[in-house]
mmCIF file of C-alpha atoms and ligand atoms in Angstrom:
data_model
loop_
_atom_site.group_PDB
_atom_site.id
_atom_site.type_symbol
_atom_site.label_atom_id
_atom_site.label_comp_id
_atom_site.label_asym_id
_atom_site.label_seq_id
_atom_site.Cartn_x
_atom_site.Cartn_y
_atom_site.Cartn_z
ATOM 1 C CA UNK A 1 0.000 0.000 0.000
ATOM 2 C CA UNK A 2 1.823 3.042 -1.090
ATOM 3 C CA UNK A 3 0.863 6.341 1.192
ATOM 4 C CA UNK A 4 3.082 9.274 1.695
ATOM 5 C CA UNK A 5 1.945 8.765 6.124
ATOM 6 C CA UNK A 6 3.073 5.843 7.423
ATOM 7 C CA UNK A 7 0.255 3.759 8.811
ATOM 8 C CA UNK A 8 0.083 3.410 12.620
ATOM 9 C CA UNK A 9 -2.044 0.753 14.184
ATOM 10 C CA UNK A 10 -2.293 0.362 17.826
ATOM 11 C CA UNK A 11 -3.809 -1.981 20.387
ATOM 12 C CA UNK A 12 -5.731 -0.281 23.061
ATOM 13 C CA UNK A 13 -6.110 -3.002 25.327
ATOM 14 C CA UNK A 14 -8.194 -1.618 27.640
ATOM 15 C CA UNK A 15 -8.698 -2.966 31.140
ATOM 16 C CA UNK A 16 -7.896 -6.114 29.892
ATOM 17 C CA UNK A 17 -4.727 -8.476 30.890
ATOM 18 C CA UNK A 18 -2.396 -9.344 34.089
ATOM 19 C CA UNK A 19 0.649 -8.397 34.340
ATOM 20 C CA UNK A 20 1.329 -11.576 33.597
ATOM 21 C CA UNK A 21 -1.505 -12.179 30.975
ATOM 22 C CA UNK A 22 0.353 -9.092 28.957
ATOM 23 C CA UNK A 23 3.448 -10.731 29.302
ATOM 24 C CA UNK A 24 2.024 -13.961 27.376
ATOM 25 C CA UNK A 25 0.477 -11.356 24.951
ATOM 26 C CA UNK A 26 3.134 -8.914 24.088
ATOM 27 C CA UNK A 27 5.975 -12.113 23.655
ATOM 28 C CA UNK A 28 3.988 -13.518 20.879
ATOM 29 C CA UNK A 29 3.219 -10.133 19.454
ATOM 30 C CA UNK A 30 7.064 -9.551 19.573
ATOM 31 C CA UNK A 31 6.944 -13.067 17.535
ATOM 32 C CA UNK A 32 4.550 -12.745 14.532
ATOM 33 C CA UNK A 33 5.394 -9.267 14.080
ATOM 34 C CA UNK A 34 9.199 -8.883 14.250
ATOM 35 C CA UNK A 35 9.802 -8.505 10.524
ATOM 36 C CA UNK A 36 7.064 -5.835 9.610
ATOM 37 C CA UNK A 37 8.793 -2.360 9.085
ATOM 38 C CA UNK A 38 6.010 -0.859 6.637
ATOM 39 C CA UNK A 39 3.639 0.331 9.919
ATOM 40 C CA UNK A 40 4.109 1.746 13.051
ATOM 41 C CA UNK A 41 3.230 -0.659 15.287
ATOM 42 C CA UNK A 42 1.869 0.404 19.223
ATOM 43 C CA UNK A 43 0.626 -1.381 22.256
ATOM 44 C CA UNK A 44 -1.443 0.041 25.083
ATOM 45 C CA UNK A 45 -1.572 -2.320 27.614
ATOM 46 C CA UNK A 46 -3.164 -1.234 31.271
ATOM 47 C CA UNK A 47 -0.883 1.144 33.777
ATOM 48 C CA UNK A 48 -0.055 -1.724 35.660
ATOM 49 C CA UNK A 49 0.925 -4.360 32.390
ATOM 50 C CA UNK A 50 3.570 -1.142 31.481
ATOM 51 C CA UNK A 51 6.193 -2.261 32.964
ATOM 52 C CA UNK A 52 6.346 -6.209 32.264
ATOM 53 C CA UNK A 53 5.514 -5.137 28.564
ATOM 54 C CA UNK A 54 7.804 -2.595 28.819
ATOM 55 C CA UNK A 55 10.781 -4.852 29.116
ATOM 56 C CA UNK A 56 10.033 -6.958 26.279
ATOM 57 C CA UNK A 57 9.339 -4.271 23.522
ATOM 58 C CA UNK A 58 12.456 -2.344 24.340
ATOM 59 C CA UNK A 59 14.677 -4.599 21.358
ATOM 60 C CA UNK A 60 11.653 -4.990 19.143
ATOM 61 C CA UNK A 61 9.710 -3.133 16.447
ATOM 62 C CA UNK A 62 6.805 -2.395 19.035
ATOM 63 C CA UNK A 63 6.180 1.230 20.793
ATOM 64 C CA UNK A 64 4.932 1.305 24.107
ATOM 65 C CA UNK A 65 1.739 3.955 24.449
ATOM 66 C CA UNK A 66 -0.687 4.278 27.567
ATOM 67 C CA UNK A 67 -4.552 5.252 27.993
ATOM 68 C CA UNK A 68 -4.413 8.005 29.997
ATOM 69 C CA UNK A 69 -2.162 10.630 31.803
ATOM 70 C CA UNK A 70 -2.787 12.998 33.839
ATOM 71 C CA UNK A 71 -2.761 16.632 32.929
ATOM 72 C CA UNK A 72 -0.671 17.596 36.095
ATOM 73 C CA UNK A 73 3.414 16.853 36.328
ATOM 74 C CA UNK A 74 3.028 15.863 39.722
ATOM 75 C CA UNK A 75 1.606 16.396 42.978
ATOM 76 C CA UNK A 76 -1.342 16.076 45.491
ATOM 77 C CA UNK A 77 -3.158 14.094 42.763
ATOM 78 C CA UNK A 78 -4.329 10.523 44.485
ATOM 79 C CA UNK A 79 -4.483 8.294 41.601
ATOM 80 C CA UNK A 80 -3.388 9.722 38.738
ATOM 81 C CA UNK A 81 0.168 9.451 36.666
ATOM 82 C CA UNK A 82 2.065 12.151 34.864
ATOM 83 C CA UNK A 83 3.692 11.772 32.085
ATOM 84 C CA UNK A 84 7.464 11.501 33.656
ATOM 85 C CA UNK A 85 6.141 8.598 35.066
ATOM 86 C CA UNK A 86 5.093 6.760 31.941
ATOM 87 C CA UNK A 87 8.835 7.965 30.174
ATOM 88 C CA UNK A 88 10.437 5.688 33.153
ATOM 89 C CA UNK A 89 8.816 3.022 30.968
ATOM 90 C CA UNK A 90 9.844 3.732 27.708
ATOM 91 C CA UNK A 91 6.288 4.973 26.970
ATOM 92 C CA UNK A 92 6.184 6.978 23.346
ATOM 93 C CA UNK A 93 2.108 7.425 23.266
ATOM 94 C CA UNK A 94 -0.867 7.687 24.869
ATOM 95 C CA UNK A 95 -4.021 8.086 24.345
ATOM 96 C CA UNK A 96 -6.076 10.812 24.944
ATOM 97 C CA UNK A 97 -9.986 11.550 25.096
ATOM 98 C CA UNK A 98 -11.042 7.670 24.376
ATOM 99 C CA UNK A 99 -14.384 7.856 23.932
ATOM 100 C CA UNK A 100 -15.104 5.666 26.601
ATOM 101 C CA UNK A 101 -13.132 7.846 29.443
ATOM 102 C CA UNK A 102 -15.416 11.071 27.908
ATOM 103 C CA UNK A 103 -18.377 8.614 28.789
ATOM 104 C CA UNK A 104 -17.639 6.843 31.868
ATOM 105 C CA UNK A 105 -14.650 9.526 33.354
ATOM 106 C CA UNK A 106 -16.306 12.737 32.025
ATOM 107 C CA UNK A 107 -13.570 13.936 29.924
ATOM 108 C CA UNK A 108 -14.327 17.332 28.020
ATOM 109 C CA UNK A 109 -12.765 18.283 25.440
ATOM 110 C CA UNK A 110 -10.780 21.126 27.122
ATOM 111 C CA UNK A 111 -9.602 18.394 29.236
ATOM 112 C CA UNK A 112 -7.969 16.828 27.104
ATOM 113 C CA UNK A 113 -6.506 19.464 25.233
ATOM 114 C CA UNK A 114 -4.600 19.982 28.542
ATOM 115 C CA UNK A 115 -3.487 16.537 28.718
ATOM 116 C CA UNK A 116 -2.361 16.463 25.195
ATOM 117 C CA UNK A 117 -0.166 19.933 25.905
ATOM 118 C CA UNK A 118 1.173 17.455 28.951
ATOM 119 C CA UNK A 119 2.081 14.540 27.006
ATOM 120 C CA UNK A 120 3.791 16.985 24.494
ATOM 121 C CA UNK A 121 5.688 19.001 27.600
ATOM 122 C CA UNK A 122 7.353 15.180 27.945
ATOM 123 C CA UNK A 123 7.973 14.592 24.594
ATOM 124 C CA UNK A 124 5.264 11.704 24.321
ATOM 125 C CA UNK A 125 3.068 11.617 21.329
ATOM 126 C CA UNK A 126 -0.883 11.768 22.046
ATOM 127 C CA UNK A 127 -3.759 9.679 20.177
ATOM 128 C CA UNK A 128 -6.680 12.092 20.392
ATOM 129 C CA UNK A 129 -9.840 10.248 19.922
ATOM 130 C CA UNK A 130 -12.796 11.890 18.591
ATOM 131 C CA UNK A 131 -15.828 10.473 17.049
ATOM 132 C CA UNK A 132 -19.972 10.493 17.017
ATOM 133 C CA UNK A 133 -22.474 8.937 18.437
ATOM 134 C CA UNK A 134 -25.207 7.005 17.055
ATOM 135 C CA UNK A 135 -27.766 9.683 18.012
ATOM 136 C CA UNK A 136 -25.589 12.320 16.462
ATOM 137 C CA UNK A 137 -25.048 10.440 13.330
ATOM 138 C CA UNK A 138 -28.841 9.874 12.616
ATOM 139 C CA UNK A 139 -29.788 13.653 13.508
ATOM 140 C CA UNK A 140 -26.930 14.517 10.491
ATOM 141 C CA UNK A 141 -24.086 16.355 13.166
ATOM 142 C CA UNK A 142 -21.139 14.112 12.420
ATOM 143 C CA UNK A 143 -19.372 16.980 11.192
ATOM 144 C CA UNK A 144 -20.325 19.397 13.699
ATOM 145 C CA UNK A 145 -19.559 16.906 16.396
ATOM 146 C CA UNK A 146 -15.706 15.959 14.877
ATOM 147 C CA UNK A 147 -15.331 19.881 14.432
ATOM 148 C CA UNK A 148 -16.200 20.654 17.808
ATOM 149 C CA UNK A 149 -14.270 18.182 19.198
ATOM 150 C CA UNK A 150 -11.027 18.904 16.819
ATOM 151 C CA UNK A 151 -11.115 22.820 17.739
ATOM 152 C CA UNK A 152 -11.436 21.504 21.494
ATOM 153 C CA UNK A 153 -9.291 18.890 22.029
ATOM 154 C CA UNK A 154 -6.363 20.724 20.106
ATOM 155 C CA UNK A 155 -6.695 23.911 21.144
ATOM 156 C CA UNK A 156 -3.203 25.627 22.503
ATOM 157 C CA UNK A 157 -0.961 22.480 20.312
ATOM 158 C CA UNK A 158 1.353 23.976 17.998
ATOM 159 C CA UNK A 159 2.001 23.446 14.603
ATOM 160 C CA UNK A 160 4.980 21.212 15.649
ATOM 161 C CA UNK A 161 2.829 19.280 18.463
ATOM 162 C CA UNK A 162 -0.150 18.819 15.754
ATOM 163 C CA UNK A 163 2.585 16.975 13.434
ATOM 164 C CA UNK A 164 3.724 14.946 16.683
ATOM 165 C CA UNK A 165 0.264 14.246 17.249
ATOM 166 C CA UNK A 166 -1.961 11.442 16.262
ATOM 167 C CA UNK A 167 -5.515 11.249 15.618
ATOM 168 C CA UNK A 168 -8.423 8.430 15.672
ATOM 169 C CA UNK A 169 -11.770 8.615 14.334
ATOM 170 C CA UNK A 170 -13.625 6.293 16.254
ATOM 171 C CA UNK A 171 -17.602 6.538 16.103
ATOM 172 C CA UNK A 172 -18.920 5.688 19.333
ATOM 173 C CA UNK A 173 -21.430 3.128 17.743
ATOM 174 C CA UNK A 174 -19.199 1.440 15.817
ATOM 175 C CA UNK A 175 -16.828 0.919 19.352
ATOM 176 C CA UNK A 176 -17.191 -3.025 20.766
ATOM 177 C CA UNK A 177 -20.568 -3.459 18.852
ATOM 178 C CA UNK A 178 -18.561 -5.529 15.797
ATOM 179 C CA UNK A 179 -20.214 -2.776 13.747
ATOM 180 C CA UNK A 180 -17.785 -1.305 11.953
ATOM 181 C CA UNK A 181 -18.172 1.877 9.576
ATOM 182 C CA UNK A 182 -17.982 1.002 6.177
ATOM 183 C CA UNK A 183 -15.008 2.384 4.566
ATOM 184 C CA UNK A 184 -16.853 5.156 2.614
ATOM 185 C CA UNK A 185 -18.073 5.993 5.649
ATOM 186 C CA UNK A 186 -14.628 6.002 7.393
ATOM 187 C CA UNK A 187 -12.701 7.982 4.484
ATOM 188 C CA UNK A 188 -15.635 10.361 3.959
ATOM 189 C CA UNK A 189 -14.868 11.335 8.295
ATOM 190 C CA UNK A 190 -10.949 11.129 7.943
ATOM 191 C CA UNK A 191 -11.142 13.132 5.166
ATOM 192 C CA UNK A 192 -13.414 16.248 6.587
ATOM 193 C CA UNK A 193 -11.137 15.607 9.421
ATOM 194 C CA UNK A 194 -8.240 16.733 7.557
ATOM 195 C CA UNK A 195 -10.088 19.502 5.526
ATOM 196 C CA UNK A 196 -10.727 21.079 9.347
ATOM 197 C CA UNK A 197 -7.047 20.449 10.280
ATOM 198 C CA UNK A 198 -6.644 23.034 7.108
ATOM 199 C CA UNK A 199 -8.390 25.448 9.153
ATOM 200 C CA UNK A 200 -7.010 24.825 12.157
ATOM 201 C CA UNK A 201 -3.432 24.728 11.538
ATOM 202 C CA UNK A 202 -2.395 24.461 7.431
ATOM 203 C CA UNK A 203 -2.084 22.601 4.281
ATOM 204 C CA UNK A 204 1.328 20.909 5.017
ATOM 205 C CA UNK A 205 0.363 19.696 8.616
ATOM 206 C CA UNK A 206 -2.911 18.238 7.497
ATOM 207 C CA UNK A 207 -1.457 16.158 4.839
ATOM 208 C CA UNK A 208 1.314 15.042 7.398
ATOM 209 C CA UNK A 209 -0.760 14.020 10.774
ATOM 210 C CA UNK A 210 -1.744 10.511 10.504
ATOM 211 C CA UNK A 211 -5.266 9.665 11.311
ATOM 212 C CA UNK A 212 -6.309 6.186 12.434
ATOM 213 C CA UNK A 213 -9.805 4.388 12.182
ATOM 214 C CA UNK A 214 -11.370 3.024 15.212
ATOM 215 C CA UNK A 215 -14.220 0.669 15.968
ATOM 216 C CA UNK A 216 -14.422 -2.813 15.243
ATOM 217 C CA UNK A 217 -11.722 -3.333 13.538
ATOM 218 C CA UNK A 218 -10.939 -7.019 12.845
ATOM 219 C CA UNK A 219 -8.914 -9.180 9.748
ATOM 220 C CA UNK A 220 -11.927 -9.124 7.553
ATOM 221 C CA UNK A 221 -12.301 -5.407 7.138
ATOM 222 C CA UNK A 222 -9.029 -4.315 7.778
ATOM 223 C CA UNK A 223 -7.570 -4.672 4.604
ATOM 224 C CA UNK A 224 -10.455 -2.309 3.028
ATOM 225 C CA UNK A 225 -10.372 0.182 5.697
ATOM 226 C CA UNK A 226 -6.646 0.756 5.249
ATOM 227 C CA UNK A 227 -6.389 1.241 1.755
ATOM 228 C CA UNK A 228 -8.787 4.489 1.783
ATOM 229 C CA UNK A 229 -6.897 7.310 0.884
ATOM 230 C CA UNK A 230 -6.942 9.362 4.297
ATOM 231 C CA UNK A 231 -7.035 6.028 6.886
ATOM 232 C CA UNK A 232 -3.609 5.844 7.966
ATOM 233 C CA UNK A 233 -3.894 3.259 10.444
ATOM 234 C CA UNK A 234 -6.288 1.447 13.161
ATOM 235 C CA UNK A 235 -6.760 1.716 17.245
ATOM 236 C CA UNK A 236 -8.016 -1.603 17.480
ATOM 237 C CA UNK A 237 -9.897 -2.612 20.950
ATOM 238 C CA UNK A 238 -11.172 -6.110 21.368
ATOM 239 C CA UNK A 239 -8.585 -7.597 18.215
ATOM 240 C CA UNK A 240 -5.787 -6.696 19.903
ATOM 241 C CA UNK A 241 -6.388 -9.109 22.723
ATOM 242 C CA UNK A 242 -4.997 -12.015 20.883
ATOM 243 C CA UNK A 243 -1.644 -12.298 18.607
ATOM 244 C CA UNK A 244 -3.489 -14.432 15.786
ATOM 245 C CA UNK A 245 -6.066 -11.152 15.396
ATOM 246 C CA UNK A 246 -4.101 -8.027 16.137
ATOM 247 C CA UNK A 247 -1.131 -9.563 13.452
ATOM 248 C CA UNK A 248 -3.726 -10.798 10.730
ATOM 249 C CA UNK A 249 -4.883 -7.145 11.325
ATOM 250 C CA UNK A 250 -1.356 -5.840 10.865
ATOM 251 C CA UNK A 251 -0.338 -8.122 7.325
ATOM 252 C CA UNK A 252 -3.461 -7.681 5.784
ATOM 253 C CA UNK A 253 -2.811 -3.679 6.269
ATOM 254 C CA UNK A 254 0.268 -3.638 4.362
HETATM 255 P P1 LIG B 301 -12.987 -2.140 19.369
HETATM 256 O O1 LIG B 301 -12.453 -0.876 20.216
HETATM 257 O O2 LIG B 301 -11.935 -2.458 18.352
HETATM 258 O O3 LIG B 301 -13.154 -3.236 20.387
HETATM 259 O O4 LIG B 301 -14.268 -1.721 18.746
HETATM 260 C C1 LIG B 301 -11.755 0.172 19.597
HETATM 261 C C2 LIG B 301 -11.365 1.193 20.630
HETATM 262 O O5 LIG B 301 -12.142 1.421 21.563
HETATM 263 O O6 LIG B 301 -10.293 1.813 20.550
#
């Protein structure tokens, strides 16, 4: 597949895997996928999996991301992690505004925007997720909805944090319900995605951020998905529990 962006595909694992469950994961990911050099290839295991995965990817083609950090550096902040902690284990991404932590955690889009400035102050890369609803699909606002959430989500990011930045369209309906968005549906997003980039920052960084596809991706649709002109990559969810999945997802990408 011949793209000037190089496609990224993660695995957002979720709260999903042990320690020692990741550990079973990540060495047969390390396996399968050791001679692939044509995508970026990222794992997000859970906080606690980081460091156990950690280990393993540090001689291997696999980045290291997270699935949250906090927007503070440090302090009086029970719970959370800053970014300096998630460098101590090699991570390079995380991601930021999942649609299920705007659901379940709350997060606004101003929220993240301040976590993405964070994970930029450390020289991590951020995976904004944005994406509609069902409801807001049906009633025609997809665009208004991405737009919003685009302006909000990267507001105070610089031209040079936008190009260090990567995005994922992932419509909330499509997320865990094995309904995926057909791939004129995907490209027609990723590409009004990019036309608001344009507006937000310029030509040269829109045509340079990479923008992934998420929800439902598996080995039967990846293949389409990926070869759509703006789709330059996948956050896969439940696929990425299991080697055979996330690397039929990765070969049938290339
Ligand atoms: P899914 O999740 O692949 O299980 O739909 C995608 C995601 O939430 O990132």
């Amino acid at each position: 597949m011949n793209k000037d962006r190089k496609l990224i595909i993660a695995g957002n694992w979720k709260m999903h895997k042990t320690a020692a469950e990741a550990l079973d994961l990540i060495v047969g990911l390390k396996r399968e996928l050791a001679a692939i050099k044509e995508v970026d290839l990222v794992v997000c295991p859970p906080f606690t999996a980081l460091g156990a995965v950690s280990a393993e990817v540090l001689d291997s083609n696999l980045r290291l991301g997270a699935q949250n950090v906090s927007e503070h550096n440090g302090g009086a902040y029970t719970g959370e992690i800053s970014a300096l902690m998630l460098k101590e284990f090699s991570v390079r991404y995380v991601i930021l505004g999942h649609s299920e932590r705007r659901q379940y955690q709350g997060e606004s889009n101003e929220l993240v925007s301040r976590k993405a400035l964070a994970t930029h102050a450390a020289a991590l890369k951020p995976i904004v997720c944005i994406g509609e609803t069902l409801d807001e699909r049906q009633a025609n606002r997809t665009e208004t909805v991405l737009e919003t959430q685009l302006k909000g989500s990267l507001a105070g990011l610089t031209k040079d944090q936008m190009e260090e930045t990567v995005l994922a369209y992932e419509p909330v309906w499509a997320i865990g319900t094995g309904q995926t968005a057909t791939a004129e549906q995907a490209q027609s997003a990723h590409a009004f995605i990019r036309k608001v980039l344009v507006s937000l920052f310029d030509e040269s960084i829109a045509k340079r951020v990479r923008i992934q596809y998420g929800g439902s991706v598996k080995p039967s649709n990846a293949r389409e998905l990926m070869s759509q002109s703006d789709v330059d990559g996948a956050l896969v969810g439940g696929a990425s529990l299991e080697v055979r999945s996330f690397t039929d997802i990765v070969k049938h990408s290339i």
